mmCIF file of C-alpha atoms in Angstrom:
data_model
loop_
_atom_site.group_PDB
_atom_site.id
_atom_site.type_symbol
_atom_site.label_atom_id
_atom_site.label_comp_id
_atom_site.label_asym_id
_atom_site.label_seq_id
_atom_site.Cartn_x
_atom_site.Cartn_y
_atom_site.Cartn_z
ATOM 1 C CA MET A 1 67.614 112.638 21.922
ATOM 2 C CA THR A 2 70.083 109.928 22.864
ATOM 3 C CA THR A 3 70.144 106.438 21.556
ATOM 4 C CA ALA A 4 69.477 105.003 25.001
ATOM 5 C CA ALA A 5 65.922 106.296 25.012
ATOM 6 C CA ARG A 6 64.961 104.648 21.746
ATOM 7 C CA PRO A 7 62.977 101.450 21.728
ATOM 8 C CA THR A 8 64.622 98.268 20.556
ATOM 9 C CA PHE A 9 62.729 96.617 17.767
ATOM 10 C CA ASP A 10 65.280 93.871 17.445
ATOM 11 C CA PRO A 11 66.190 92.797 21.001
ATOM 12 C CA ALA A 12 69.547 91.181 21.651
ATOM 13 C CA LYS A 13 69.490 87.453 21.428
ATOM 14 C CA GLY A 14 71.567 85.247 23.714
ATOM 15 C CA GLN A 15 73.815 82.451 22.581
ATOM 16 C CA ALA A 16 72.628 78.930 22.245
ATOM 17 C CA PRO A 17 73.240 76.948 25.445
ATOM 18 C CA ALA A 18 76.689 75.436 25.371
ATOM 19 C CA GLU A 19 77.824 72.239 27.000
ATOM 20 C CA PHE A 20 76.971 71.620 30.662
ATOM 21 C CA THR A 21 79.790 72.568 33.071
ATOM 22 C CA TYR A 22 80.447 71.260 36.526
ATOM 23 C CA LEU A 23 81.675 74.610 37.846
ATOM 24 C CA THR A 24 79.884 75.812 40.966
ATOM 25 C CA SER A 25 80.051 79.014 42.953
ATOM 26 C CA ALA A 26 81.697 79.109 46.338
ATOM 27 C CA LYS A 27 78.381 80.318 47.725
ATOM 28 C CA ASP A 28 76.725 77.111 46.612
ATOM 29 C CA LEU A 29 79.163 74.896 48.515
ATOM 30 C CA PRO A 30 78.373 73.706 52.057
ATOM 31 C CA SER A 31 80.396 75.397 54.793
ATOM 32 C CA HIS A 32 80.861 75.030 58.560
ATOM 33 C CA THR A 33 80.082 71.350 58.475
ATOM 34 C CA LYS A 34 82.066 70.389 61.603
ATOM 35 C CA LEU A 35 81.478 71.463 65.205
ATOM 36 C CA LYS A 36 84.368 72.124 67.547
ATOM 37 C CA THR A 37 84.519 69.981 70.664
ATOM 38 C CA ARG A 38 86.356 70.598 73.889
ATOM 39 C CA ARG A 39 89.533 68.730 74.490
ATOM 40 C CA PRO A 40 90.794 67.391 77.824
ATOM 41 C CA GLY A 41 91.930 70.259 80.061
ATOM 42 C CA GLN A 42 89.433 72.773 78.688
ATOM 43 C CA GLY A 43 86.916 72.420 81.499
ATOM 44 C CA THR A 44 84.577 69.718 80.327
ATOM 45 C CA ARG A 45 81.755 68.498 82.553
ATOM 46 C CA ASP A 46 83.626 65.309 83.282
ATOM 47 C CA GLU A 47 86.546 67.246 84.782
ATOM 48 C CA TYR A 48 84.564 69.231 87.369
ATOM 49 C CA THR A 49 81.870 68.290 89.782
ATOM 50 C CA ILE A 50 79.457 70.649 91.486
ATOM 51 C CA ASP A 51 81.096 70.037 94.870
ATOM 52 C CA GLU A 52 84.529 70.998 93.545
ATOM 53 C CA LEU A 53 83.168 74.209 92.027
ATOM 54 C CA LYS A 54 81.405 75.132 95.292
ATOM 55 C CA ARG A 55 84.585 74.449 97.258
ATOM 56 C CA GLU A 56 86.677 76.648 94.917
ATOM 57 C CA LEU A 57 84.129 79.462 95.161
ATOM 58 C CA ALA A 58 84.032 79.240 98.968
ATOM 59 C CA GLU A 59 87.842 79.387 99.139
ATOM 60 C CA ALA A 60 87.997 82.412 96.858
ATOM 61 C CA GLU A 61 85.301 84.242 98.851
ATOM 62 C CA GLU A 62 87.036 83.445 102.127
ATOM 63 C CA ALA A 63 90.360 84.768 100.845
ATOM 64 C CA HIS A 64 88.700 87.955 99.581
ATOM 65 C CA PHE A 65 86.861 88.704 102.811
ATOM 66 C CA ARG A 66 89.904 87.827 104.925
ATOM 67 C CA ALA A 67 92.011 90.331 102.986
ATOM 68 C CA LYS A 68 89.291 92.952 103.224
ATOM 69 C CA ARG A 69 88.833 92.411 106.966
ATOM 70 C CA ASP A 70 92.572 92.429 107.748
ATOM 71 C CA LEU A 71 93.422 95.625 105.898
ATOM 72 C CA GLY A 72 90.057 97.364 106.095
ATOM 73 C CA ASP A 73 90.695 99.956 103.419
ATOM 74 C CA GLY A 74 92.451 97.830 100.808
ATOM 75 C CA LEU A 75 96.009 98.966 101.705
ATOM 76 C CA THR A 76 98.861 96.536 101.883
ATOM 77 C CA GLU A 77 100.869 96.321 105.094
ATOM 78 C CA GLU A 78 103.919 97.961 103.459
ATOM 79 C CA LYS A 79 101.823 100.883 102.238
ATOM 80 C CA ARG A 80 100.259 101.279 105.695
ATOM 81 C CA VAL A 81 103.711 101.465 107.338
ATOM 82 C CA GLU A 82 104.836 104.003 104.721
ATOM 83 C CA LEU A 83 101.820 106.211 105.428
ATOM 84 C CA GLU A 84 102.403 106.072 109.187
ATOM 85 C CA GLU A 85 106.053 107.122 108.740
ATOM 86 C CA ALA A 86 105.054 109.994 106.468
ATOM 87 C CA LYS A 87 102.431 111.097 108.984
ATOM 88 C CA THR A 88 104.963 111.212 111.835
ATOM 89 C CA ARG A 89 107.420 113.184 109.655
ATOM 90 C CA TYR A 90 104.761 115.761 108.818
ATOM 91 C CA ILE A 91 103.783 116.107 112.477
ATOM 92 C CA GLU A 92 107.411 116.640 113.499
ATOM 93 C CA MET A 93 107.892 119.195 110.725
ATOM 94 C CA ALA A 94 104.750 121.083 111.799
ATOM 95 C CA GLN A 95 105.947 121.144 115.404
ATOM 96 C CA ARG A 96 109.320 122.533 114.324
ATOM 97 C CA LEU A 97 107.625 125.222 112.242
ATOM 98 C CA ASP A 98 105.363 126.164 115.157
ATOM 99 C CA ALA A 99 108.361 126.430 117.454
ATOM 100 C CA ALA A 100 110.196 128.600 114.911
ATOM 101 C CA SER A 101 107.168 130.871 114.431
ATOM 102 C CA ASP A 102 106.781 131.233 118.226
ATOM 103 C CA GLU A 103 110.376 132.429 118.445
ATOM 104 C CA ASP A 104 109.760 134.969 115.665
ATOM 105 C CA ASP A 105 106.548 136.220 117.278
ATOM 106 C CA GLY A 106 108.267 136.716 120.626
ATOM 107 C CA SER A 107 110.843 139.111 119.174
ATOM 108 C CA ASP A 108 108.156 141.198 117.406
ATOM 109 C CA GLU A 109 106.089 141.634 120.570
ATOM 110 C CA ASP A 110 109.058 143.060 122.461
ATOM 111 C CA ASP A 111 109.499 145.800 119.859
ATOM 112 C CA ASP A 112 105.945 147.096 119.458
ATOM 113 C CA GLY A 113 102.997 144.981 120.603
ATOM 114 C CA ASP A 114 100.328 147.720 120.572
ATOM 115 C CA GLY A 115 100.629 148.643 116.875
ATOM 116 C CA GLU A 116 98.356 145.870 115.651
ATOM 117 C CA SER A 117 95.641 146.509 118.219
ATOM 118 C CA GLU A 118 95.555 150.243 117.390
ATOM 119 C CA GLU A 119 95.164 149.466 113.688
ATOM 120 C CA SER A 120 92.294 147.078 114.356
ATOM 121 C CA GLU A 121 90.562 149.674 116.575
ATOM 122 C CA ASP A 122 90.909 152.291 113.823
ATOM 123 C CA GLU A 123 89.439 149.907 111.272
ATOM 124 C CA THR A 124 86.558 149.037 113.585
ATOM 125 C CA ALA A 125 85.769 152.725 114.193
ATOM 126 C CA MET A 126 85.858 153.446 110.450
ATOM 127 C CA LEU A 127 83.505 150.537 109.721
ATOM 128 C CA MET A 128 81.096 151.700 112.427
ATOM 129 C CA ARG A 129 80.998 155.203 110.902
ATOM 130 C CA GLU A 130 80.290 153.697 107.483
ATOM 131 C CA LEU A 131 77.491 151.567 108.952
ATOM 132 C CA GLU A 132 75.887 154.608 110.594
ATOM 133 C CA LYS A 133 76.080 156.503 107.292
ATOM 134 C CA ILE A 134 74.339 153.650 105.439
ATOM 135 C CA LYS A 135 71.606 153.465 108.112
ATOM 136 C CA ARG A 136 70.952 157.203 107.837
ATOM 137 C CA GLU A 137 70.708 157.009 104.016
ATOM 138 C CA ARG A 138 68.177 154.167 104.221
ATOM 139 C CA ALA A 139 66.124 156.045 106.797
ATOM 140 C CA GLU A 140 66.013 159.105 104.504
ATOM 141 C CA GLU A 141 64.897 156.930 101.549
ATOM 142 C CA LYS A 142 62.026 155.489 103.600
ATOM 143 C CA ALA A 143 60.866 158.931 104.746
#
């Protein structure tokens, strides 16, 4: 067994009290004994009145709603002009592409215009045959 588990018949005795000391812990000292106060310019009650605050709020609300009403979607005037210019460029580009594709289509039709319609008719006939086959199979399953 270890010595720690043995009983102490002669307990340790402390020293005789020495002289009294004036040392104190930092936790025993008073702290936060002064309150901060507002200085001039920090928005004290004396600086503002209720009427001034209401007036400032009304001005800010008016400016906000005026901006919202004028622009509608929150865009600045410069951004709106930019978007309009981009829109017109895209429209012009699309018109040029349509004109170019019309010219290309015209030359193809002169060569052989019936080739596409024949292919679509063949595909339609093949699909109809497949549909009839499926209908017959289902009828046989039911019978």
